[in-house]
PDB file of C-alpha atoms in Angstrom:
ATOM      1  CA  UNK A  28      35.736   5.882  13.508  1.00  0.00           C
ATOM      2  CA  UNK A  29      36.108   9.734  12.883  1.00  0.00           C
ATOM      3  CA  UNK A  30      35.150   9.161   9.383  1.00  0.00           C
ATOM      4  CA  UNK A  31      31.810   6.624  10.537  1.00  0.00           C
ATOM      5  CA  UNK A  32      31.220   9.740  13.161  1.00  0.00           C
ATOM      6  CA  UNK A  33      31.057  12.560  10.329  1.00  0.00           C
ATOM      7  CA  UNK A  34      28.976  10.551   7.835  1.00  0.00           C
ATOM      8  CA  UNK A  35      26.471   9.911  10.342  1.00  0.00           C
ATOM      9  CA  UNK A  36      26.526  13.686  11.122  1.00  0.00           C
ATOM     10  CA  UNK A  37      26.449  15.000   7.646  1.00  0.00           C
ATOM     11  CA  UNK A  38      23.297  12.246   6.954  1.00  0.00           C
ATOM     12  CA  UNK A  39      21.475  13.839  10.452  1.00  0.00           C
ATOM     13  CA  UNK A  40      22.008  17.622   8.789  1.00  0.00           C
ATOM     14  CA  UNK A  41      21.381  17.285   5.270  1.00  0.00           C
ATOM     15  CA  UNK A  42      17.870  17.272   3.436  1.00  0.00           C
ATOM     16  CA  UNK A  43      16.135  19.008   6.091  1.00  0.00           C
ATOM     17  CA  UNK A  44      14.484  22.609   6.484  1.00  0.00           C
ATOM     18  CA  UNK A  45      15.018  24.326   9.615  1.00  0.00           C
ATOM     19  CA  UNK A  46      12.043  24.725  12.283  1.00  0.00           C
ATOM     20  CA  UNK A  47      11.001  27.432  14.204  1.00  0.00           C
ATOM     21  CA  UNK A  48       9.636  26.771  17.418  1.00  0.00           C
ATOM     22  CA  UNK A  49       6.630  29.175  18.167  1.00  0.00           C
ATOM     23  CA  UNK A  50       5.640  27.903  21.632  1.00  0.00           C
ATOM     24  CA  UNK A  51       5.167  24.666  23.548  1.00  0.00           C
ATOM     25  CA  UNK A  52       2.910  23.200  26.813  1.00  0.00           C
ATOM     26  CA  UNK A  53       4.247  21.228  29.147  1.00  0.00           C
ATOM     27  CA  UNK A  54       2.177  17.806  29.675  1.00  0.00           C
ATOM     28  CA  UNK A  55       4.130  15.674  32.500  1.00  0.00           C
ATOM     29  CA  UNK A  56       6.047  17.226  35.536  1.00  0.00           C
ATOM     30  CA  UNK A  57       9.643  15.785  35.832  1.00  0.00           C
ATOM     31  CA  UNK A  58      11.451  16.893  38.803  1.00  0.00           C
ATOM     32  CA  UNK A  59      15.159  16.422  37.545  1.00  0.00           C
ATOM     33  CA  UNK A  60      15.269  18.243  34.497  1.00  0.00           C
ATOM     34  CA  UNK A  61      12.468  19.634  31.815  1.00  0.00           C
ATOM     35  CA  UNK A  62       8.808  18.665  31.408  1.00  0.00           C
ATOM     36  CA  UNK A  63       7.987  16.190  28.570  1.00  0.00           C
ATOM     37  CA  UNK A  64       5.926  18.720  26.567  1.00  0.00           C
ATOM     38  CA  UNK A  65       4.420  19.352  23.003  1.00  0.00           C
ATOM     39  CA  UNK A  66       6.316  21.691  21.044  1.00  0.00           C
ATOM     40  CA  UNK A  67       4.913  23.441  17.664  1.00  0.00           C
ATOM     41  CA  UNK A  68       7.250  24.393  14.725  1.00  0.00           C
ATOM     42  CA  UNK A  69       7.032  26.100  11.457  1.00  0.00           C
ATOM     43  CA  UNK A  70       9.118  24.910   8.601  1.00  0.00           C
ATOM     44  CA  UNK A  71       8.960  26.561   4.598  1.00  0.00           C
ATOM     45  CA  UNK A  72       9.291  23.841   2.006  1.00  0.00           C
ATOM     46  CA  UNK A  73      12.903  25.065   0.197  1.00  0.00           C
ATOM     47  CA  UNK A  74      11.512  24.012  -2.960  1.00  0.00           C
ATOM     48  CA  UNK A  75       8.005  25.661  -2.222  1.00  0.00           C
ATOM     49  CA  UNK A  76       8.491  28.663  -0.480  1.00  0.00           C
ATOM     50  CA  UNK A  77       4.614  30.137  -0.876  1.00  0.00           C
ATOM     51  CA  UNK A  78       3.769  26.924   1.734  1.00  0.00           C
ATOM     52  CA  UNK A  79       4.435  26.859   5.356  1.00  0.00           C
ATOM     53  CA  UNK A  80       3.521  23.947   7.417  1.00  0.00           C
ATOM     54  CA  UNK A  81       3.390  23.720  11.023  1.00  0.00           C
ATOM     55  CA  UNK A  82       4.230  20.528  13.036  1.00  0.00           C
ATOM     56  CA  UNK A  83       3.121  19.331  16.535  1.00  0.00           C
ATOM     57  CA  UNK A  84       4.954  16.696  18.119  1.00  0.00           C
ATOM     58  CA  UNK A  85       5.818  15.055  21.509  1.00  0.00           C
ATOM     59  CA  UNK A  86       9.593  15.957  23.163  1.00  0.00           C
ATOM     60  CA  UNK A  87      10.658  13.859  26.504  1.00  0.00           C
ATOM     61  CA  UNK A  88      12.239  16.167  29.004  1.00  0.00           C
ATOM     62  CA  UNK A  89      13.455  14.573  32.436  1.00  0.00           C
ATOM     63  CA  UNK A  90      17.433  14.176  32.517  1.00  0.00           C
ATOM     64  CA  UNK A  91      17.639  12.506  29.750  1.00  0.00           C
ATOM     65  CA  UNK A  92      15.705  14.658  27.769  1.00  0.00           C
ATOM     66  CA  UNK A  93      17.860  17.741  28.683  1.00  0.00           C
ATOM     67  CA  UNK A  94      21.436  15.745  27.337  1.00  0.00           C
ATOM     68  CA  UNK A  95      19.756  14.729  24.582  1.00  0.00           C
ATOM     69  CA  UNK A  96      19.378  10.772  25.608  1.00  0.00           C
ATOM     70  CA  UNK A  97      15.766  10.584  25.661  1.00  0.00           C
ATOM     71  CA  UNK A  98      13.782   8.644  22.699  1.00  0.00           C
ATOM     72  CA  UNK A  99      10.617  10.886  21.744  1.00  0.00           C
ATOM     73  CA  UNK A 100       7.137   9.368  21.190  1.00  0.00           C
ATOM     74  CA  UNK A 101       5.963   9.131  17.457  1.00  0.00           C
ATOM     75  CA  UNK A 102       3.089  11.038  18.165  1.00  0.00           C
ATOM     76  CA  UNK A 103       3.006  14.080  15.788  1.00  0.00           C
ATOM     77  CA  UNK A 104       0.383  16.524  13.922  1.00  0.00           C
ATOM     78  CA  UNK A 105       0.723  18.679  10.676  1.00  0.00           C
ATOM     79  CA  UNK A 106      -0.792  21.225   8.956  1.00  0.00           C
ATOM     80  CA  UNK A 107       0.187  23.026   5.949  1.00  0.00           C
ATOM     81  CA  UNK A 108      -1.203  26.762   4.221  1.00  0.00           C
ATOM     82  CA  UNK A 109      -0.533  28.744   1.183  1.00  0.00           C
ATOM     83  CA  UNK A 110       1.469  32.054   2.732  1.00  0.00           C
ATOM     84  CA  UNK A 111       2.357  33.294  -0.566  1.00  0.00           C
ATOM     85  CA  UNK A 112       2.635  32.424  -4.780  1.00  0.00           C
ATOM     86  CA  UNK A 113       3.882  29.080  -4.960  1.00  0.00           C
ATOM     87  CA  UNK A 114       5.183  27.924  -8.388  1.00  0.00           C
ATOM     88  CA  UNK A 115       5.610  24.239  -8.998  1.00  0.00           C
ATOM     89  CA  UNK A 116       8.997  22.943 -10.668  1.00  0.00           C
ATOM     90  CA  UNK A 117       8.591  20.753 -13.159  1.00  0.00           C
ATOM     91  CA  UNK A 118       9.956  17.507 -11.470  1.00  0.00           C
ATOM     92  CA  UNK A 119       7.177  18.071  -8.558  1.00  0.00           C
ATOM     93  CA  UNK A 120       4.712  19.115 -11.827  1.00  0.00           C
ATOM     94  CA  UNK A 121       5.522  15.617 -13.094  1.00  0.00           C
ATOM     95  CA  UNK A 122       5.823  13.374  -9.531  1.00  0.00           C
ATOM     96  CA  UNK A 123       9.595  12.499  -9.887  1.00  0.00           C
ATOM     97  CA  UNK A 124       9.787  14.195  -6.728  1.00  0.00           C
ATOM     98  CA  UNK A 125       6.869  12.350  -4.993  1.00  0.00           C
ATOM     99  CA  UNK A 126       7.992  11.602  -1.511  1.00  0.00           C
ATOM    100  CA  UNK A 127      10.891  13.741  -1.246  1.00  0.00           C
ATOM    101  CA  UNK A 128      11.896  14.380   2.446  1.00  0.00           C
ATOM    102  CA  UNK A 129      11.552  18.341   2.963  1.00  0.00           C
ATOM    103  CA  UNK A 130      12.152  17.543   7.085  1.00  0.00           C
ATOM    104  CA  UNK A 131      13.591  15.713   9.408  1.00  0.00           C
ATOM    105  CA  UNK A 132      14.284  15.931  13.134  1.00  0.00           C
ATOM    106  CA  UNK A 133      16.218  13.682  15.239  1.00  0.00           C
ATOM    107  CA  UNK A 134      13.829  12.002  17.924  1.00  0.00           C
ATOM    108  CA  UNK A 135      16.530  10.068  19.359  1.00  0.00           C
ATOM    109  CA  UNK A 136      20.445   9.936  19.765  1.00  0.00           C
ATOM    110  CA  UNK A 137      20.651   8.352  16.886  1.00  0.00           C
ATOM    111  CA  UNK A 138      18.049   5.379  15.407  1.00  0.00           C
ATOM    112  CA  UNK A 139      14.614   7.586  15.136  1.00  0.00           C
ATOM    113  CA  UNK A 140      13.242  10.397  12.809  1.00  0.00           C
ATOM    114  CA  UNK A 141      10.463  12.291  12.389  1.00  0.00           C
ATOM    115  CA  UNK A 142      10.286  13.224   8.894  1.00  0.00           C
ATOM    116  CA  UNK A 143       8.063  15.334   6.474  1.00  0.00           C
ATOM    117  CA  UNK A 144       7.731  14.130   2.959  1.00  0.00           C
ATOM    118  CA  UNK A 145       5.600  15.527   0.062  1.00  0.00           C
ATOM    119  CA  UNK A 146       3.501  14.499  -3.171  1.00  0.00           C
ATOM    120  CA  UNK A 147       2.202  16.563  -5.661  1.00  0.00           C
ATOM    121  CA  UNK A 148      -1.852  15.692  -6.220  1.00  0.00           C
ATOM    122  CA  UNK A 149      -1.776  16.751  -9.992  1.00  0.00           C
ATOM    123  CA  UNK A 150      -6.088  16.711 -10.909  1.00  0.00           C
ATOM    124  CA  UNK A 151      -6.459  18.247  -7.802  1.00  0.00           C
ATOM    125  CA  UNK A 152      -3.761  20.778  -8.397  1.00  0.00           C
ATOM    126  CA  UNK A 153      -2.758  20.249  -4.219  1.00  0.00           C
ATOM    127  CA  UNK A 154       0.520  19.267  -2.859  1.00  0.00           C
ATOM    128  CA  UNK A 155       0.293  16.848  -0.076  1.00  0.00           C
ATOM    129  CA  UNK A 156       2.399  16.343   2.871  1.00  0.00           C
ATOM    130  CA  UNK A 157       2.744  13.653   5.399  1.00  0.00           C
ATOM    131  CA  UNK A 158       4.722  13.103   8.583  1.00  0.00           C
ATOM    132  CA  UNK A 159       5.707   9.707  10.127  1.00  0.00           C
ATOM    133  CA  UNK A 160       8.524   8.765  12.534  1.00  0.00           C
ATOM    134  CA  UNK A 161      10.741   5.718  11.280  1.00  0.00           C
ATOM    135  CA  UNK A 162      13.668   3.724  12.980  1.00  0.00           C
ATOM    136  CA  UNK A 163      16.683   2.031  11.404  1.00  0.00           C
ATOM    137  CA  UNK A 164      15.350  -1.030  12.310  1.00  0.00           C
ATOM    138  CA  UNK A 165      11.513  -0.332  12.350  1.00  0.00           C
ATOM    139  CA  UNK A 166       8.783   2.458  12.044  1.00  0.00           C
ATOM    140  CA  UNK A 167       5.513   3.805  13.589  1.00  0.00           C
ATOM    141  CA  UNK A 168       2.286   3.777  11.355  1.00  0.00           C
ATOM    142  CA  UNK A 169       1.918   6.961  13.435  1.00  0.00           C
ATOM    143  CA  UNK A 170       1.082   9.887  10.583  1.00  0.00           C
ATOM    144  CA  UNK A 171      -0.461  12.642  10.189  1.00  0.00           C
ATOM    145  CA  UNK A 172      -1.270  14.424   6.326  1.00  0.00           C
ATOM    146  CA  UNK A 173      -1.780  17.966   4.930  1.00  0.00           C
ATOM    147  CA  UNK A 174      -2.914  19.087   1.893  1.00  0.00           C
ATOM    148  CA  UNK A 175      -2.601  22.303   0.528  1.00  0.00           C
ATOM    149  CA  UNK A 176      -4.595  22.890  -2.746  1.00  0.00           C
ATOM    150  CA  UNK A 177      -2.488  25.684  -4.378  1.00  0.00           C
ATOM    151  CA  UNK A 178      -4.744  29.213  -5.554  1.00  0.00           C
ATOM    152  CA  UNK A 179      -3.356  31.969  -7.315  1.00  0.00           C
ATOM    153  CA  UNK A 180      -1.610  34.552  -5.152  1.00  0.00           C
ATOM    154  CA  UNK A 181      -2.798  38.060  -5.574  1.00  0.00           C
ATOM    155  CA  UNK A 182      -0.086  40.925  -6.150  1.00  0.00           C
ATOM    156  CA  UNK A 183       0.048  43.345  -3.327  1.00  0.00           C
ATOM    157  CA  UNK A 184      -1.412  47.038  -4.935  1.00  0.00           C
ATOM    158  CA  UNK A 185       0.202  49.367  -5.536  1.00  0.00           C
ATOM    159  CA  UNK A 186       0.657  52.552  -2.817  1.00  0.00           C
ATOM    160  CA  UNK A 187      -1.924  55.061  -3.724  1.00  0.00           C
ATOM    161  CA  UNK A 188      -0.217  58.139  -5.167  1.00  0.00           C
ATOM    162  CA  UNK A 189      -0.329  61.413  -2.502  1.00  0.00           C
ATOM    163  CA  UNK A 190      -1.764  64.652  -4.015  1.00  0.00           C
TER     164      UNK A 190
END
C-alpha cells in the first residue's frame, strides 16, 4: 500500500512546472469555507524559458474545496508570450517532443488533471500550447490553445559610459 501511495505521489509531482498565482475573483459565495473562484497562474516552460504562459481556470471552494475534496470544473483559458530569447532544442526543432506535458495540476483528489502540453509549428516558426483537463477514466473536450510565434530577442545595450 505504502509503495501504491508513493508511486501515485511521485506520478502527481513529476513533469510539471510550478505556477504562480498572481490573483484570483471570487464567482459563488459559500458560507462554510472559501468561494469557488477563478484563479490566474504563470508557469515558464523548463525547456523554453524565453516563454511564459498564463493559465485561467475554475477552483471549487466550499468545505470541500478547503481539504482538498472538491472536483474542479474543466473550464480553463491560456495564453502564452515571448518574455525573453528562446532557443529551440533540437528534439522540439524536429517534433519528437510534440505533445510533451510542460504542466499539470491536480483538479481532484486524485482521478482529474489539468494539463499543458506543447507542439512546435515548424513553417510557422511558433510553438503551440494547449490545455485540456482529462480523467483516468474519461476527459473533457474542454481546451483552450496558445501560440507563440518565436522573434528574435534583442540584447539589452550597453550602459552609456559617464564622462
Amino acid at each position: 500500500m505504502r509503495k501504491t501511495l508513493a508511486a501515485l505521489t511521485l506520478v502527481c509531482l513529476t513533469g510539471s512546472a510550478a505556477a504562480e498565482e498572481i490573483g484570483s475573483v471570487s464567482t459563488k459565495f459559500k458560507l462554510m469555507g472559501p468561494n469557488d473562484k477563478i484563479v490566474v497562474e504563470v508557469f515558464q516552460d523548463e525547456d523554453l524559458p524565453g516563454i511564459a504562459c498564463y493559465l485561467s481556470r475554475a477552483k471549487t471552494g466550499g468545505v470541500s474545496g478547503a481539504v482538498g475534496m472538491a472536483e474542479d470544473t474543466s473550464d480553463a483559458s491560456l495564453e502564452c508570450v515571448q518574455i525573453g530569447p528562446v532557443q529551440l532544442t533540437d528534439d522540439i526543432r524536429s517534433g519528437k517532443h510534440d505533445g510533451e506535458q510542460v504542466f499539470k495540476k491536480r483538479t481532484s483528489l486524485i482521478t482529474k488533471t489539468l494539463q499543458v502540453v506543447r507542439f512546435y509549428d515548424a513553417p510557422r516558426n511558433a510553438v503551440v500550447y494547449l490545455t485540456y483537463s482529462d480523467r483516468i477514466i474519461e476527459g473533457s473536450p474542454k481546451n483552450s490553445v496558445s501560440a507563440v510565434a518565436i522573434q528574435p530577442w534583442p540584447s539589452a545595450p550597453a550602459p552609456a559610459k559617464s564622462k
